[in-house]
Amino acid sequence: MNSQTESHVIAFLSTVPAQHYVLGYGSLLSRDSRERYSQIFTPGLPVNVTGFQRAWVTRSIAEQQTYVGAITDSNSQLNALLIPTAINPQLKDREKDYRFVEVGVQALSFTGAPMSETLFNALEKHTFWICETLQVLPANEQFPVHQTYIDTCLSGCFEHGGETKAHAFVSQTKGWEHPRYNDREAPKYPRAANLDSRQHSKIDAILKALS
């Protein structure tokens, strides 16, 4: 890790002090979604997390749709956002189809290069959590994936890393053969971010490659 990136991470940890950090890898990537629906107003920091596979496997019975979930896999990684926040009842309700699993500092990476002892020690003062899916159930016609959820996730990627992060989200996620419904005119995802036509066009271009 270069010294500039390392300094930025340490400064972030000092500027936004918190004991607990959630590794958001789905809709929590979107600042608009997490602020409006979960009142999480702290900024996030891009991070890669090893040891987990992101896939379309988290079924919401109440909301009748399927979301991405994290599955333990030592050979996989996913891009996420380091979000300082308490695991309060409101967040637990949002993530009711997941369990909060503690993640060790050694699973975090900010550039792909080994982190220094200084940064490791700074991170060790905090506790990191990821939402692991409770039950692995791939999407189907009864519990499909809705476009507004995908839009929310990818718009969050745009915010903290541009199209590079959005492409990483797509490539690091399994199960894209799922049934997908375009609900942009009448959103079915209850925590959908507000996007404009330009963002929709960028997302459509990224997803077009999947077909």
C-alpha positions as MATLAB code, in Angstrom:
seq = 'MNSQTESHVIAFLSTVPAQHYVLGYGSLLSRDSRERYSQIFTPGLPVNVTGFQRAWVTRSIAEQQTYVGAITDSNSQLNALLIPTAINPQLKDREKDYRFVEVGVQALSFTGAPMSETLFNALEKHTFWICETLQVLPANEQFPVHQTYIDTCLSGCFEHGGETKAHAFVSQTKGWEHPRYNDREAPKYPRAANLDSRQHSKIDAILKALS';
ca = [
       0.000    0.000    0.000;
       1.383    3.399   -0.901;
       1.889    5.919    1.884;
      -0.686    8.358    0.480;
      -3.491    5.784    0.561;
      -2.414    4.582    3.982;
      -2.443    8.129    5.332;
      -5.919    8.649    3.888;
      -7.255    5.538    5.638;
      -5.696    6.474    8.971;
      -7.052   10.022    8.636;
     -10.512    8.615    7.926;
     -10.392    6.450   11.044;
      -9.360    9.502   13.082;
     -11.825   11.942   11.517;
     -14.835    9.641   11.851;
     -14.076    7.840   15.104;
     -16.226    4.771   15.757;
     -15.852    1.460   17.523;
     -17.925   -0.462   15.004;
     -17.818   -0.467   11.211;
     -20.170   -2.270    8.847;
     -18.821   -3.524    5.514;
     -21.633   -2.527    3.169;
     -21.551   -4.463   -0.109;
     -25.134   -4.075   -1.402;
     -27.645   -1.262   -1.043;
     -25.639    0.224    1.837;
     -23.121    1.295   -0.807;
     -25.600    4.040   -1.698;
     -25.338    7.128    0.449;
     -28.855    8.213   -0.493;
     -30.353    4.870    0.515;
     -28.554    4.528    3.825;
     -29.221    8.157    4.802;
     -32.906    8.267    3.899;
     -33.882    4.827    5.147;
     -31.406    4.049    7.926;
     -30.326    7.533    9.085;
     -26.672    6.641    8.622;
     -25.064    9.999    7.853;
     -21.405    9.078    8.226;
     -19.224    8.867    5.111;
     -17.794    5.549    3.953;
     -14.408    4.362    2.754;
     -13.904    1.932   -0.181;
     -12.410   -1.405    0.819;
     -11.993   -4.918   -0.570;
     -12.951   -7.843    1.646;
     -11.482  -11.311    1.128;
     -13.072  -14.520    2.304;
     -16.610  -13.850    1.061;
     -18.485  -14.419   -2.195;
     -21.274  -11.988   -3.073;
     -24.242  -13.676   -4.788;
     -27.963  -13.254   -5.463;
     -29.032  -15.569   -2.660;
     -30.736  -13.529    0.083;
     -34.475  -14.006   -0.071;
     -36.801  -11.524    1.574;
     -40.085  -13.265    2.256;
     -41.722  -10.051    3.473;
     -40.598   -8.009    0.457;
     -40.956  -10.870   -2.055;
     -37.633  -10.353   -3.760;
     -34.018  -11.478   -3.665;
     -30.964   -9.434   -2.685;
     -27.227  -10.011   -2.730;
     -25.753  -11.855    0.188;
     -22.248  -12.703    1.383;
     -21.257  -16.369    1.582;
     -18.065  -17.530    3.274;
     -15.543  -18.489    0.568;
     -11.796  -18.338    1.145;
     -11.119  -17.961   -2.591;
     -13.372  -14.956   -3.176;
     -13.449  -11.241   -2.504;
     -15.937   -8.416   -2.852;
     -15.780   -4.642   -3.017;
     -17.483   -2.871   -0.160;
     -17.715    0.351    1.797;
     -16.349    0.738    5.313;
     -19.221    2.478    7.132;
     -18.843    3.707   10.715;
     -22.152    2.968   12.417;
     -23.618    1.288   15.442;
     -25.538   -1.931   14.851;
     -28.761   -0.461   16.194;
     -32.334   -1.823   15.986;
     -33.018    0.185   12.829;
     -30.037   -1.329   10.997;
     -30.876   -4.801   12.316;
     -34.378   -4.437   10.894;
     -32.986   -3.400    7.501;
     -30.675   -6.429    7.541;
     -33.148   -8.862    9.103;
     -32.424  -11.518    6.472;
     -28.732  -11.535    7.414;
     -26.547  -12.180   10.434;
     -23.756   -9.799   11.466;
     -20.435  -11.653   11.337;
     -17.195  -10.169   12.635;
     -14.425   -9.776   10.062;
     -10.751   -9.687   10.975;
      -8.448   -6.871    9.891;
      -6.417   -9.315    7.799;
      -9.423   -9.676    5.451;
      -9.403   -5.967    4.578;
      -7.475   -4.430    1.705;
      -7.422   -0.888    0.381;
      -5.119   -1.207   -2.641;
      -4.422   -4.904   -3.016;
      -0.943   -4.536   -1.541;
      -0.025   -5.674    1.995;
      -0.836   -3.081    4.645;
       1.795   -1.676    6.960;
       2.014   -2.477   10.636;
       0.974    1.113   11.415;
      -2.300    0.780    9.520;
      -2.928   -2.718   10.856;
      -2.574   -1.445   14.419;
      -4.896    1.493   13.686;
      -7.565   -0.822   12.269;
      -7.244   -3.294   15.143;
      -8.725   -0.692   17.486;
     -12.074   -1.153   15.746;
     -14.524   -3.982   15.102;
     -15.690   -4.807   11.567;
     -18.927   -6.557   10.624;
     -20.336   -7.994    7.413;
     -23.905   -9.121    6.764;
     -23.766  -12.812    5.906;
     -26.924  -14.228    4.359;
     -28.961  -16.348    6.764;
     -30.186  -18.842    4.168;
     -28.801  -19.349    0.656;
     -31.780  -19.316   -1.704;
     -31.211  -18.266   -5.331;
     -33.677  -15.901   -6.962;
     -36.670  -17.362   -8.808;
     -39.875  -16.131  -10.436;
     -41.634  -15.819   -7.089;
     -38.688  -14.000   -5.476;
     -36.995  -12.113   -8.338;
     -34.358   -9.399   -8.372;
     -35.733   -5.928   -9.037;
     -33.934   -3.380  -11.158;
     -34.223   -0.610   -8.552;
     -32.208   -2.709   -6.095;
     -29.472   -3.216   -8.671;
     -29.625    0.505   -9.451;
     -29.193    1.338   -5.769;
     -26.140   -0.908   -5.416;
     -24.415    0.281   -8.591;
     -25.150    3.958   -7.949;
     -23.331    3.493   -4.650;
     -20.376    2.065   -6.571;
     -20.386    5.140   -8.815;
     -20.199    7.359   -5.725;
     -17.007    5.895   -4.302;
     -15.161    4.518   -7.300;
     -16.919    5.316  -10.562;
     -17.606    2.715  -13.211;
     -14.549    0.708  -12.145;
     -16.234   -0.164   -8.852;
     -19.546   -0.833  -10.606;
     -17.840   -3.313  -12.944;
     -16.151   -4.900   -9.912;
     -19.551   -5.331   -8.261;
     -20.868   -7.132  -11.332;
     -17.817   -9.353  -11.858;
     -17.564  -10.298   -8.168;
     -21.233  -11.286   -7.878;
     -22.589  -14.726   -8.776;
     -26.081  -15.588   -9.959;
     -26.775  -13.010  -12.655;
     -28.929  -15.537  -14.517;
     -31.693  -14.671  -12.055;
     -35.171  -13.475  -13.088;
     -34.896   -9.678  -13.185;
     -37.791   -7.231  -13.430;
     -37.594   -3.596  -14.458;
     -39.538   -1.737  -11.772;
     -38.106    1.746  -12.356;
     -41.534    3.210  -13.105;
     -42.965    1.790   -9.864;
     -40.145    0.730   -7.512;
     -40.662   -2.502   -5.623;
     -37.447   -2.179   -3.640;
     -38.466   -0.240   -0.493;
     -35.102    1.482    0.053;
     -34.393    2.513   -3.527;
     -31.970    5.375   -4.166;
     -32.979    8.308   -6.353;
     -31.229    8.098   -9.728;
     -31.391   10.209  -12.859;
     -31.573    9.097  -16.498;
     -27.818    9.493  -16.955;
     -27.142    7.018  -14.137;
     -29.741    4.627  -15.521;
     -28.020    4.712  -18.911;
     -24.626    3.947  -17.375;
     -26.068    1.032  -15.415;
     -27.863   -0.332  -18.472;
     -24.610   -0.247  -20.435;
     -22.786   -2.186  -17.710;
     -25.533   -4.794  -17.448;
     -25.850   -5.178  -21.203;
     -22.569   -7.067  -21.230;
     -24.156   -9.740  -19.032;
     -26.521  -10.759  -21.801;
];
